[in-house]
Amino acid sequence: MLSAYFENGTLGEKDEQPKIGDMTMIIKNASVFQESGTFKADDIFISGAYFADDTHEVEILDASDCVAIPGLIDVHIHGCVGYDFSTADATGLLEMTRYQAQNGVTAVCATTLTLPEIQLAEACRRIAAHDDPNGAAIAGIYLEGPFLSGKKAGAQNPDYLQKPDIMEIRRLQEAANGLIKLIALAPELEGAIELIGMLRGEITCVLGHTTANYDLAQQAFVSGARQVAHLYNAMPPFHHREPGVIGAAMDAPDCRVELICDCIHIHPSVVRATMRMFGDDRVIFVSDGIMATGLDDGCYELGGLAVAVSGRHSYLAGSETIAGSVTNLMDCLKIAVSEMGIPLGSVVKCATVNPAKALGVFDQRGSIKPGKCADLVLLNEDLSIRAVFLRGSRIV
């Protein structure tokens, strides 16, 4: 994809890429996303790397046929373009974050897999050291495991599952330089409820890969858990007599839930029902992307397990176990609107405002407000990307 730039006041292409943060401009007449999930015809002011109230000596750019939304934030993503956050070196991290930015995802929470502590610690150190002004920001680290249920391991490697260990989390947080924001665990494991209480206010505990019933899940939410990983997947189903984690999450007003809208993990009817049950204030759209995202069909790897990919389908080799997703978050947004019938405003809210709040960065990202990082995506009427602005400069 060519690096793009505004040309003669319109959205054109130019193979000269500006330096991040150099732009000062007004984007006029776009249909601009509001934090409430609505849209308003408005002008957007950018000064350097931030949205502004007003600005002077600017380039005025017309976007009257575009929808303007904040850069998307993916809180649950393992990898893409042949790399995985659990194993990627500096080059791999650059490739992943730049691919995400090119596709309108301007911040991610790098998600690790169930692995031995020594490997997780090394991954945390590499991720925390990453800094690339031309790629999506890494706004946090998400530990998905190793404190998960063996009965609901899904595509997590069962060889490395273990009981909750607060000292291991402390060591990993030190390796991550404080960047760990989320940790998924199964509350039925010995010591899990106590660990949730100890981490309250420090790291958000997420229920996932679990066999927990309603009462135990409710206890976990009372103790401080505030999120559910990839709702419906790797947990008991929502039954009218046994509502399980899903029912407990619905009854916990402070709990947010992740949804993977790739038309593989969840049926469109269930996505529509979930949006009605939880409302668009409590749903977070995630990709759960793996290294095959952005690549062709074939055989790949996930935490030491072989994965077969065909189209949107990703399974553990030789099984019917879904192994993450190969659909990036922007494509999930398009699918949710075009194939699931979810209103665009709600979808954008679930991919920007809500994830920013879940990561504790809503004061910096997640909406188009003065003082926030100027990460912006302009969409055409068919939701294809017209332009991406990363920290105030156009990269697409």
mmCIF file of C-alpha atoms in Angstrom:
data_model
loop_
_atom_site.group_PDB
_atom_site.id
_atom_site.type_symbol
_atom_site.label_atom_id
_atom_site.label_comp_id
_atom_site.label_asym_id
_atom_site.label_seq_id
_atom_site.Cartn_x
_atom_site.Cartn_y
_atom_site.Cartn_z
ATOM 1 C CA MET A 1 0.000 0.000 0.000
ATOM 2 C CA LEU A 2 1.375 3.410 -0.943
ATOM 3 C CA SER A 3 2.122 5.888 1.768
ATOM 4 C CA ALA A 4 -0.555 8.517 1.287
ATOM 5 C CA TYR A 5 -0.897 12.229 1.896
ATOM 6 C CA PHE A 6 -3.435 14.940 1.356
ATOM 7 C CA GLU A 7 -2.948 16.563 -2.017
ATOM 8 C CA ASN A 8 -4.529 19.880 -3.082
ATOM 9 C CA GLY A 9 -7.019 19.796 -0.203
ATOM 10 C CA THR A 10 -8.536 16.448 -1.175
ATOM 11 C CA LEU A 11 -7.859 12.857 -0.260
ATOM 12 C CA GLY A 12 -5.237 11.814 -2.792
ATOM 13 C CA GLU A 13 -2.188 9.569 -2.881
ATOM 14 C CA LYS A 14 1.415 10.618 -2.740
ATOM 15 C CA ASP A 15 4.450 8.396 -2.210
ATOM 16 C CA GLU A 16 6.010 10.822 0.271
ATOM 17 C CA GLN A 17 5.468 9.929 3.924
ATOM 18 C CA PRO A 18 5.448 12.746 6.501
ATOM 19 C CA LYS A 19 7.066 12.325 9.872
ATOM 20 C CA ILE A 20 4.712 11.387 12.666
ATOM 21 C CA GLY A 21 3.482 14.439 14.574
ATOM 22 C CA ASP A 22 4.452 17.018 11.911
ATOM 23 C CA MET A 23 0.936 17.701 10.631
ATOM 24 C CA THR A 24 -1.230 20.693 11.571
ATOM 25 C CA MET A 25 -4.621 20.633 9.869
ATOM 26 C CA ILE A 26 -8.372 20.870 9.866
ATOM 27 C CA ILE A 27 -10.329 17.956 8.417
ATOM 28 C CA LYS A 28 -13.646 19.496 7.402
ATOM 29 C CA ASN A 29 -17.161 18.190 6.877
ATOM 30 C CA ALA A 30 -16.663 14.556 7.902
ATOM 31 C CA SER A 31 -19.378 12.607 9.670
ATOM 32 C CA VAL A 32 -17.545 12.369 12.993
ATOM 33 C CA PHE A 33 -18.035 9.617 15.575
ATOM 34 C CA GLN A 34 -19.166 10.807 19.007
ATOM 35 C CA GLU A 35 -18.440 8.978 22.284
ATOM 36 C CA SER A 36 -22.167 8.231 22.663
ATOM 37 C CA GLY A 37 -22.076 6.082 19.535
ATOM 38 C CA THR A 38 -23.677 8.671 17.241
ATOM 39 C CA PHE A 39 -22.246 10.663 14.348
ATOM 40 C CA LYS A 40 -22.177 14.416 13.775
ATOM 41 C CA ALA A 41 -21.136 16.511 10.782
ATOM 42 C CA ASP A 42 -18.169 18.386 12.188
ATOM 43 C CA ASP A 43 -14.615 19.559 11.685
ATOM 44 C CA ILE A 44 -11.595 17.861 13.278
ATOM 45 C CA PHE A 45 -8.609 19.924 14.401
ATOM 46 C CA ILE A 46 -5.184 18.282 14.617
ATOM 47 C CA SER A 47 -2.143 20.027 16.045
ATOM 48 C CA GLY A 48 1.004 17.932 15.951
ATOM 49 C CA ALA A 49 0.215 14.488 17.361
ATOM 50 C CA TYR A 50 -3.013 15.476 19.154
ATOM 51 C CA PHE A 51 -6.583 16.482 18.504
ATOM 52 C CA ALA A 52 -7.152 20.143 19.316
ATOM 53 C CA ASP A 53 -9.942 22.680 19.946
ATOM 54 C CA ASP A 54 -8.602 24.893 17.209
ATOM 55 C CA THR A 55 -5.388 25.438 15.353
ATOM 56 C CA HIS A 56 -3.668 28.122 13.248
ATOM 57 C CA GLU A 57 -1.625 28.175 10.036
ATOM 58 C CA VAL A 58 -3.218 24.962 8.920
ATOM 59 C CA GLU A 59 -3.882 22.918 5.836
ATOM 60 C CA ILE A 60 -7.643 22.652 5.295
ATOM 61 C CA LEU A 61 -8.777 19.269 4.022
ATOM 62 C CA ASP A 62 -12.237 18.294 2.788
ATOM 63 C CA ALA A 63 -13.625 14.933 3.932
ATOM 64 C CA SER A 64 -17.302 15.608 3.242
ATOM 65 C CA ASP A 65 -17.929 12.097 1.878
ATOM 66 C CA CYS A 66 -16.162 10.288 4.734
ATOM 67 C CA VAL A 67 -17.001 8.855 8.141
ATOM 68 C CA ALA A 68 -14.351 9.764 10.730
ATOM 69 C CA ILE A 69 -13.746 7.337 13.581
ATOM 70 C CA PRO A 70 -11.004 7.005 16.211
ATOM 71 C CA GLY A 71 -8.233 4.525 15.523
ATOM 72 C CA LEU A 72 -9.379 1.080 16.627
ATOM 73 C CA ILE A 73 -7.974 -0.549 19.780
ATOM 74 C CA ASP A 74 -7.577 -4.339 19.865
ATOM 75 C CA VAL A 75 -7.260 -5.584 23.449
ATOM 76 C CA HIS A 76 -6.982 -9.281 22.539
ATOM 77 C CA ILE A 77 -4.539 -10.050 19.736
ATOM 78 C CA HIS A 78 -1.837 -12.725 19.659
ATOM 79 C CA GLY A 79 -0.214 -11.919 16.356
ATOM 80 C CA CYS A 80 -0.386 -11.335 12.603
ATOM 81 C CA VAL A 81 1.682 -11.422 9.371
ATOM 82 C CA GLY A 82 3.663 -14.468 10.460
ATOM 83 C CA TYR A 83 4.598 -13.331 13.972
ATOM 84 C CA ASP A 84 3.287 -13.887 17.492
ATOM 85 C CA PHE A 85 3.639 -11.521 20.450
ATOM 86 C CA SER A 86 4.779 -14.461 22.595
ATOM 87 C CA THR A 87 7.840 -15.135 20.451
ATOM 88 C CA ALA A 88 8.429 -12.166 18.128
ATOM 89 C CA ASP A 89 11.753 -10.379 18.058
ATOM 90 C CA ALA A 90 12.117 -6.637 17.430
ATOM 91 C CA THR A 91 11.569 -7.090 13.685
ATOM 92 C CA GLY A 92 8.429 -9.118 14.273
ATOM 93 C CA LEU A 93 7.021 -6.510 16.633
ATOM 94 C CA LEU A 94 7.625 -3.812 14.011
ATOM 95 C CA GLU A 95 5.920 -5.877 11.299
ATOM 96 C CA MET A 96 2.877 -6.580 13.487
ATOM 97 C CA THR A 97 2.333 -3.060 14.758
ATOM 98 C CA ARG A 98 2.779 -1.570 11.293
ATOM 99 C CA TYR A 99 0.321 -4.041 9.747
ATOM 100 C CA GLN A 100 -2.219 -3.143 12.409
ATOM 101 C CA ALA A 101 -1.773 0.601 11.858
ATOM 102 C CA GLN A 102 -2.130 0.199 8.099
ATOM 103 C CA ASN A 103 -5.470 -1.497 8.794
ATOM 104 C CA GLY A 104 -6.794 1.214 11.086
ATOM 105 C CA VAL A 105 -5.890 -0.436 14.398
ATOM 106 C CA THR A 106 -3.760 2.208 16.081
ATOM 107 C CA ALA A 107 -3.294 0.601 19.518
ATOM 108 C CA VAL A 108 -3.138 -3.001 20.717
ATOM 109 C CA CYS A 109 -2.843 -4.956 23.937
ATOM 110 C CA ALA A 110 -0.224 -7.568 23.071
ATOM 111 C CA THR A 111 -1.661 -10.928 24.122
ATOM 112 C CA THR A 112 0.546 -13.816 25.174
ATOM 113 C CA LEU A 113 -0.212 -17.540 25.272
ATOM 114 C CA THR A 114 0.049 -20.254 27.899
ATOM 115 C CA LEU A 115 3.801 -20.860 28.066
ATOM 116 C CA PRO A 116 6.501 -21.481 30.696
ATOM 117 C CA GLU A 117 7.341 -18.462 32.863
ATOM 118 C CA ILE A 118 10.807 -18.019 31.361
ATOM 119 C CA GLN A 119 9.296 -17.598 27.891
ATOM 120 C CA LEU A 120 6.558 -15.286 29.112
ATOM 121 C CA ALA A 121 9.079 -13.130 30.937
ATOM 122 C CA GLU A 122 11.222 -12.793 27.844
ATOM 123 C CA ALA A 123 8.135 -11.894 25.768
ATOM 124 C CA CYS A 124 7.159 -9.255 28.330
ATOM 125 C CA ARG A 125 10.633 -7.714 28.210
ATOM 126 C CA ARG A 126 10.654 -7.544 24.394
ATOM 127 C CA ILE A 127 7.162 -6.083 24.211
ATOM 128 C CA ALA A 128 7.874 -3.480 26.903
ATOM 129 C CA ALA A 129 11.018 -2.371 25.048
ATOM 130 C CA HIS A 130 9.197 -1.919 21.727
ATOM 131 C CA ASP A 131 8.869 1.630 20.414
ATOM 132 C CA ASP A 132 7.892 2.423 16.838
ATOM 133 C CA PRO A 133 6.375 5.813 15.924
ATOM 134 C CA ASN A 134 5.132 4.388 12.619
ATOM 135 C CA GLY A 135 3.142 1.486 14.071
ATOM 136 C CA ALA A 136 0.228 0.839 16.386
ATOM 137 C CA ALA A 137 1.015 1.710 19.994
ATOM 138 C CA ILE A 138 1.309 -1.168 22.447
ATOM 139 C CA ALA A 139 -1.048 0.042 25.173
ATOM 140 C CA GLY A 140 -0.648 -2.996 27.397
ATOM 141 C CA ILE A 141 0.084 -6.704 27.745
ATOM 142 C CA TYR A 142 -2.659 -9.310 28.188
ATOM 143 C CA LEU A 143 -1.652 -12.605 29.812
ATOM 144 C CA GLU A 144 -4.042 -15.249 28.491
ATOM 145 C CA GLY A 145 -2.949 -18.012 30.814
ATOM 146 C CA PRO A 146 -1.238 -19.994 32.132
ATOM 147 C CA PHE A 147 -3.900 -20.111 34.899
ATOM 148 C CA LEU A 148 -6.638 -21.722 32.793
ATOM 149 C CA SER A 149 -8.811 -24.825 33.000
ATOM 150 C CA GLY A 150 -7.503 -27.961 31.322
ATOM 151 C CA LYS A 151 -11.105 -28.873 30.481
ATOM 152 C CA LYS A 152 -11.514 -25.645 28.487
ATOM 153 C CA ALA A 153 -7.964 -25.170 27.222
ATOM 154 C CA GLY A 154 -9.150 -24.688 23.638
ATOM 155 C CA ALA A 155 -6.115 -23.755 21.552
ATOM 156 C CA GLN A 156 -3.940 -23.085 24.626
ATOM 157 C CA ASN A 157 -1.158 -25.618 25.167
ATOM 158 C CA PRO A 158 -2.298 -27.881 28.049
ATOM 159 C CA ASP A 159 1.295 -28.871 28.856
ATOM 160 C CA TYR A 160 1.925 -25.463 30.432
ATOM 161 C CA LEU A 161 -1.265 -24.912 32.426
ATOM 162 C CA GLN A 162 -0.792 -24.369 36.164
ATOM 163 C CA LYS A 163 -2.430 -23.104 39.329
ATOM 164 C CA PRO A 164 -2.556 -19.351 39.981
ATOM 165 C CA ASP A 165 0.693 -17.973 41.379
ATOM 166 C CA ILE A 166 0.777 -14.360 42.568
ATOM 167 C CA MET A 167 4.577 -14.338 42.768
ATOM 168 C CA GLU A 168 4.858 -15.391 39.124
ATOM 169 C CA ILE A 169 2.549 -12.535 38.146
ATOM 170 C CA ARG A 170 4.675 -10.101 40.154
ATOM 171 C CA ARG A 171 7.820 -11.331 38.390
ATOM 172 C CA LEU A 172 6.184 -11.055 34.978
ATOM 173 C CA GLN A 173 4.930 -7.558 35.768
ATOM 174 C CA GLU A 174 8.474 -6.545 36.690
ATOM 175 C CA ALA A 175 9.745 -7.960 33.383
ATOM 176 C CA ALA A 176 6.986 -6.034 31.596
ATOM 177 C CA ASN A 177 7.930 -2.794 33.350
ATOM 178 C CA GLY A 178 4.356 -2.498 34.623
ATOM 179 C CA LEU A 179 2.732 -2.931 31.198
ATOM 180 C CA ILE A 180 0.544 -5.937 32.072
ATOM 181 C CA LYS A 181 -3.044 -4.654 32.067
ATOM 182 C CA LEU A 182 -5.141 -7.843 31.773
ATOM 183 C CA ILE A 183 -4.835 -11.456 32.868
ATOM 184 C CA ALA A 184 -7.264 -14.215 31.898
ATOM 185 C CA LEU A 185 -7.798 -17.008 34.404
ATOM 186 C CA ALA A 186 -10.253 -19.711 35.423
ATOM 187 C CA PRO A 187 -11.848 -18.835 38.798
ATOM 188 C CA GLU A 188 -12.420 -22.491 39.726
ATOM 189 C CA LEU A 189 -8.685 -23.116 40.093
ATOM 190 C CA GLU A 190 -7.283 -23.360 43.594
ATOM 191 C CA GLY A 191 -6.382 -19.891 44.864
ATOM 192 C CA ALA A 192 -7.918 -18.044 41.905
ATOM 193 C CA ILE A 193 -10.564 -16.104 43.834
ATOM 194 C CA GLU A 194 -7.963 -14.960 46.359
ATOM 195 C CA LEU A 195 -5.596 -13.934 43.566
ATOM 196 C CA ILE A 196 -8.346 -11.864 41.910
ATOM 197 C CA GLY A 197 -8.758 -9.971 45.175
ATOM 198 C CA MET A 198 -5.006 -9.383 45.488
ATOM 199 C CA LEU A 199 -4.776 -7.945 41.967
ATOM 200 C CA ARG A 200 -7.806 -5.690 42.313
ATOM 201 C CA GLY A 201 -6.908 -2.163 41.263
ATOM 202 C CA GLU A 202 -3.581 -3.311 39.807
ATOM 203 C CA ILE A 203 -4.305 -5.722 36.937
ATOM 204 C CA THR A 204 -7.781 -6.406 35.538
ATOM 205 C CA CYS A 205 -8.686 -10.060 35.974
ATOM 206 C CA VAL A 206 -10.585 -11.590 33.053
ATOM 207 C CA LEU A 207 -12.597 -14.814 33.306
ATOM 208 C CA GLY A 208 -11.786 -17.198 30.490
ATOM 209 C CA HIS A 209 -11.069 -20.805 29.536
ATOM 210 C CA THR A 210 -13.223 -21.859 32.455
ATOM 211 C CA THR A 211 -15.831 -24.379 33.616
ATOM 212 C CA ALA A 212 -17.156 -22.000 36.307
ATOM 213 C CA ASN A 213 -20.863 -21.987 37.105
ATOM 214 C CA TYR A 214 -22.955 -18.880 37.764
ATOM 215 C CA ASP A 215 -22.299 -18.708 41.511
ATOM 216 C CA LEU A 216 -18.531 -19.055 41.219
ATOM 217 C CA ALA A 217 -18.329 -16.534 38.400
ATOM 218 C CA GLN A 218 -20.433 -14.132 40.447
ATOM 219 C CA GLN A 219 -18.028 -14.597 43.351
ATOM 220 C CA ALA A 220 -15.137 -13.760 41.025
ATOM 221 C CA PHE A 221 -16.839 -10.536 39.942
ATOM 222 C CA VAL A 222 -17.474 -9.575 43.565
ATOM 223 C CA SER A 223 -13.767 -10.204 44.259
ATOM 224 C CA GLY A 224 -12.744 -7.852 41.463
ATOM 225 C CA ALA A 225 -12.855 -9.574 38.058
ATOM 226 C CA ARG A 226 -14.099 -7.067 35.467
ATOM 227 C CA GLN A 227 -14.007 -8.739 32.051
ATOM 228 C CA VAL A 228 -14.767 -11.994 30.207
ATOM 229 C CA ALA A 229 -12.489 -13.327 27.465
ATOM 230 C CA HIS A 230 -14.062 -14.129 24.066
ATOM 231 C CA LEU A 231 -17.611 -14.561 25.401
ATOM 232 C CA TYR A 232 -19.277 -17.933 24.611
ATOM 233 C CA ASN A 233 -15.978 -19.549 23.625
ATOM 234 C CA ALA A 234 -14.078 -21.826 26.064
ATOM 235 C CA MET A 235 -16.800 -21.677 28.734
ATOM 236 C CA PRO A 236 -20.119 -23.395 29.544
ATOM 237 C CA PRO A 237 -23.014 -22.308 27.328
ATOM 238 C CA PHE A 238 -25.742 -19.893 28.443
ATOM 239 C CA HIS A 239 -28.488 -22.291 29.582
ATOM 240 C CA HIS A 240 -31.857 -21.267 30.982
ATOM 241 C CA ARG A 241 -31.236 -23.222 34.199
ATOM 242 C CA GLU A 242 -27.432 -22.942 34.271
ATOM 243 C CA PRO A 243 -26.531 -19.428 33.072
ATOM 244 C CA GLY A 244 -22.845 -19.857 33.934
ATOM 245 C CA VAL A 245 -20.214 -17.182 33.341
ATOM 246 C CA ILE A 246 -22.338 -15.512 30.661
ATOM 247 C CA GLY A 247 -25.303 -14.989 32.967
ATOM 248 C CA ALA A 248 -23.084 -13.874 35.837
ATOM 249 C CA ALA A 249 -21.373 -11.352 33.578
ATOM 250 C CA MET A 250 -24.720 -9.966 32.478
ATOM 251 C CA ASP A 251 -25.708 -9.492 36.132
ATOM 252 C CA ALA A 252 -22.396 -7.786 37.018
ATOM 253 C CA PRO A 253 -22.841 -4.145 35.945
ATOM 254 C CA ASP A 254 -19.092 -3.392 36.015
ATOM 255 C CA CYS A 255 -18.163 -6.325 33.786
ATOM 256 C CA ARG A 256 -17.247 -5.936 30.109
ATOM 257 C CA VAL A 257 -17.280 -8.841 27.667
ATOM 258 C CA GLU A 258 -15.166 -9.550 24.592
ATOM 259 C CA LEU A 259 -16.779 -10.589 21.299
ATOM 260 C CA ILE A 260 -15.037 -11.965 18.213
ATOM 261 C CA CYS A 261 -17.156 -10.880 15.248
ATOM 262 C CA ASP A 262 -15.639 -12.980 12.451
ATOM 263 C CA CYS A 263 -18.788 -15.074 11.762
ATOM 264 C CA ILE A 264 -16.799 -18.134 12.902
ATOM 265 C CA HIS A 265 -16.665 -17.852 16.684
ATOM 266 C CA ILE A 266 -20.231 -16.608 17.195
ATOM 267 C CA HIS A 267 -23.384 -16.768 15.079
ATOM 268 C CA PRO A 268 -24.668 -13.335 13.983
ATOM 269 C CA SER A 269 -27.942 -13.905 15.839
ATOM 270 C CA VAL A 270 -26.042 -14.446 19.077
ATOM 271 C CA VAL A 271 -24.007 -11.284 18.500
ATOM 272 C CA ARG A 272 -27.236 -9.315 18.046
ATOM 273 C CA ALA A 273 -28.703 -10.872 21.202
ATOM 274 C CA THR A 274 -25.527 -10.121 23.154
ATOM 275 C CA MET A 275 -25.618 -6.476 22.115
ATOM 276 C CA ARG A 276 -29.168 -6.273 23.444
ATOM 277 C CA MET A 277 -28.287 -8.065 26.699
ATOM 278 C CA PHE A 278 -25.166 -6.085 27.536
ATOM 279 C CA GLY A 279 -25.636 -2.868 25.577
ATOM 280 C CA ASP A 280 -22.913 -1.166 23.591
ATOM 281 C CA ASP A 281 -21.349 0.273 26.767
ATOM 282 C CA ARG A 282 -20.135 -3.142 27.965
ATOM 283 C CA VAL A 283 -19.085 -5.019 24.831
ATOM 284 C CA ILE A 284 -15.498 -4.985 23.531
ATOM 285 C CA PHE A 285 -14.896 -6.175 19.989
ATOM 286 C CA VAL A 286 -11.613 -8.094 19.714
ATOM 287 C CA SER A 287 -9.893 -9.986 16.928
ATOM 288 C CA ASP A 288 -8.141 -12.754 18.918
ATOM 289 C CA GLY A 289 -5.878 -12.683 15.862
ATOM 290 C CA ILE A 290 -3.074 -15.201 15.422
ATOM 291 C CA MET A 291 0.078 -15.123 13.282
ATOM 292 C CA ALA A 292 -1.851 -16.211 10.164
ATOM 293 C CA THR A 293 -3.814 -12.946 10.107
ATOM 294 C CA GLY A 294 -2.925 -11.059 6.946
ATOM 295 C CA LEU A 295 -1.444 -14.145 5.274
ATOM 296 C CA ASP A 296 -2.642 -16.865 2.890
ATOM 297 C CA ASP A 297 -4.247 -20.181 3.818
ATOM 298 C CA GLY A 298 -1.844 -22.794 5.119
ATOM 299 C CA CYS A 299 -0.300 -24.353 8.209
ATOM 300 C CA TYR A 300 0.825 -22.178 11.096
ATOM 301 C CA GLU A 301 1.730 -22.439 14.789
ATOM 302 C CA LEU A 302 0.133 -21.231 18.006
ATOM 303 C CA GLY A 303 1.940 -21.739 21.300
ATOM 304 C CA GLY A 304 3.658 -24.854 20.009
ATOM 305 C CA LEU A 305 0.465 -26.310 18.502
ATOM 306 C CA ALA A 306 -0.092 -26.790 14.771
ATOM 307 C CA VAL A 307 -2.897 -24.723 13.233
ATOM 308 C CA ALA A 308 -4.597 -25.132 9.847
ATOM 309 C CA VAL A 309 -6.073 -22.033 8.186
ATOM 310 C CA SER A 310 -8.617 -21.893 5.363
ATOM 311 C CA GLY A 311 -10.440 -18.664 4.594
ATOM 312 C CA ARG A 312 -11.756 -17.239 7.866
ATOM 313 C CA HIS A 313 -11.401 -20.637 9.550
ATOM 314 C CA SER A 314 -8.516 -21.434 11.889
ATOM 315 C CA TYR A 315 -8.435 -24.807 13.666
ATOM 316 C CA LEU A 316 -5.955 -26.897 15.623
ATOM 317 C CA ALA A 317 -4.598 -29.293 13.014
ATOM 318 C CA GLY A 318 -6.643 -32.485 12.791
ATOM 319 C CA SER A 319 -9.420 -31.237 15.081
ATOM 320 C CA GLU A 320 -12.516 -29.051 15.172
ATOM 321 C CA THR A 321 -11.106 -26.807 17.905
ATOM 322 C CA ILE A 322 -11.113 -23.161 16.821
ATOM 323 C CA ALA A 323 -7.628 -21.672 17.184
ATOM 324 C CA GLY A 324 -7.992 -17.926 17.438
ATOM 325 C CA SER A 325 -8.970 -15.793 14.471
ATOM 326 C CA VAL A 326 -7.405 -14.704 11.184
ATOM 327 C CA THR A 327 -9.628 -11.614 10.822
ATOM 328 C CA ASN A 328 -8.183 -8.259 11.862
ATOM 329 C CA LEU A 329 -10.286 -5.916 13.997
ATOM 330 C CA MET A 330 -11.161 -3.542 11.152
ATOM 331 C CA ASP A 331 -12.529 -6.449 9.155
ATOM 332 C CA CYS A 332 -14.446 -7.598 12.245
ATOM 333 C CA LEU A 333 -15.992 -4.100 12.332
ATOM 334 C CA LYS A 334 -17.082 -4.416 8.713
ATOM 335 C CA ILE A 335 -18.481 -7.915 9.267
ATOM 336 C CA ALA A 336 -20.443 -6.779 12.321
ATOM 337 C CA VAL A 337 -22.115 -4.047 10.271
ATOM 338 C CA SER A 338 -22.592 -5.747 6.901
ATOM 339 C CA GLU A 339 -23.181 -9.380 7.919
ATOM 340 C CA MET A 340 -24.571 -9.067 11.463
ATOM 341 C CA GLY A 341 -26.653 -5.915 11.202
ATOM 342 C CA ILE A 342 -25.095 -4.086 14.167
ATOM 343 C CA PRO A 343 -25.339 -0.270 13.838
ATOM 344 C CA LEU A 344 -22.047 1.343 12.876
ATOM 345 C CA GLY A 345 -22.072 3.685 15.874
ATOM 346 C CA SER A 346 -22.363 0.772 18.306
ATOM 347 C CA VAL A 347 -19.673 -1.196 16.506
ATOM 348 C CA VAL A 348 -17.214 1.715 16.576
ATOM 349 C CA LYS A 349 -17.928 2.295 20.268
ATOM 350 C CA CYS A 350 -17.142 -1.364 20.975
ATOM 351 C CA ALA A 351 -13.842 -1.111 19.099
ATOM 352 C CA THR A 352 -12.653 2.266 20.423
ATOM 353 C CA VAL A 353 -14.309 3.742 23.520
ATOM 354 C CA ASN A 354 -14.842 0.501 25.433
ATOM 355 C CA PRO A 355 -11.401 -1.054 24.872
ATOM 356 C CA ALA A 356 -9.745 2.242 25.812
ATOM 357 C CA LYS A 357 -11.680 2.234 29.083
ATOM 358 C CA ALA A 358 -10.809 -1.432 29.696
ATOM 359 C CA LEU A 359 -7.094 -0.620 29.376
ATOM 360 C CA GLY A 360 -7.331 2.553 31.454
ATOM 361 C CA VAL A 361 -6.214 4.776 28.558
ATOM 362 C CA PHE A 362 -9.467 6.563 27.730
ATOM 363 C CA ASP A 363 -7.892 9.851 28.762
ATOM 364 C CA GLN A 364 -5.413 9.341 25.898
ATOM 365 C CA ARG A 365 -7.219 7.320 23.212
ATOM 366 C CA GLY A 366 -10.561 5.946 22.087
ATOM 367 C CA SER A 367 -12.385 9.072 20.918
ATOM 368 C CA ILE A 368 -11.902 12.227 18.875
ATOM 369 C CA LYS A 369 -11.457 14.772 21.650
ATOM 370 C CA PRO A 370 -9.026 17.675 22.120
ATOM 371 C CA GLY A 371 -5.900 16.590 23.974
ATOM 372 C CA LYS A 372 -6.162 12.943 22.952
ATOM 373 C CA CYS A 373 -3.746 11.212 20.608
ATOM 374 C CA ALA A 374 -4.731 12.058 17.013
ATOM 375 C CA ASP A 375 -5.286 8.484 15.822
ATOM 376 C CA LEU A 376 -7.998 8.707 13.187
ATOM 377 C CA VAL A 377 -9.514 6.581 10.415
ATOM 378 C CA LEU A 378 -11.547 7.974 7.524
ATOM 379 C CA LEU A 379 -13.939 5.433 6.016
ATOM 380 C CA ASN A 380 -15.733 5.426 2.702
ATOM 381 C CA GLU A 381 -19.446 4.730 2.514
ATOM 382 C CA ASP A 382 -18.739 0.995 2.016
ATOM 383 C CA LEU A 383 -16.512 1.094 5.160
ATOM 384 C CA SER A 384 -13.326 0.634 3.177
ATOM 385 C CA ILE A 385 -10.418 2.675 4.505
ATOM 386 C CA ARG A 386 -9.851 6.038 2.822
ATOM 387 C CA ALA A 387 -7.123 7.247 5.180
ATOM 388 C CA VAL A 388 -5.420 6.442 8.474
ATOM 389 C CA PHE A 389 -3.808 9.113 10.662
ATOM 390 C CA LEU A 390 -1.358 7.886 13.261
ATOM 391 C CA ARG A 391 -0.501 10.399 15.969
ATOM 392 C CA GLY A 392 -1.465 13.247 13.662
ATOM 393 C CA SER A 393 0.177 12.160 10.391
ATOM 394 C CA ARG A 394 -1.324 10.230 7.560
ATOM 395 C CA ILE A 395 0.147 6.778 6.948
ATOM 396 C CA VAL A 396 -2.472 5.376 4.529
#
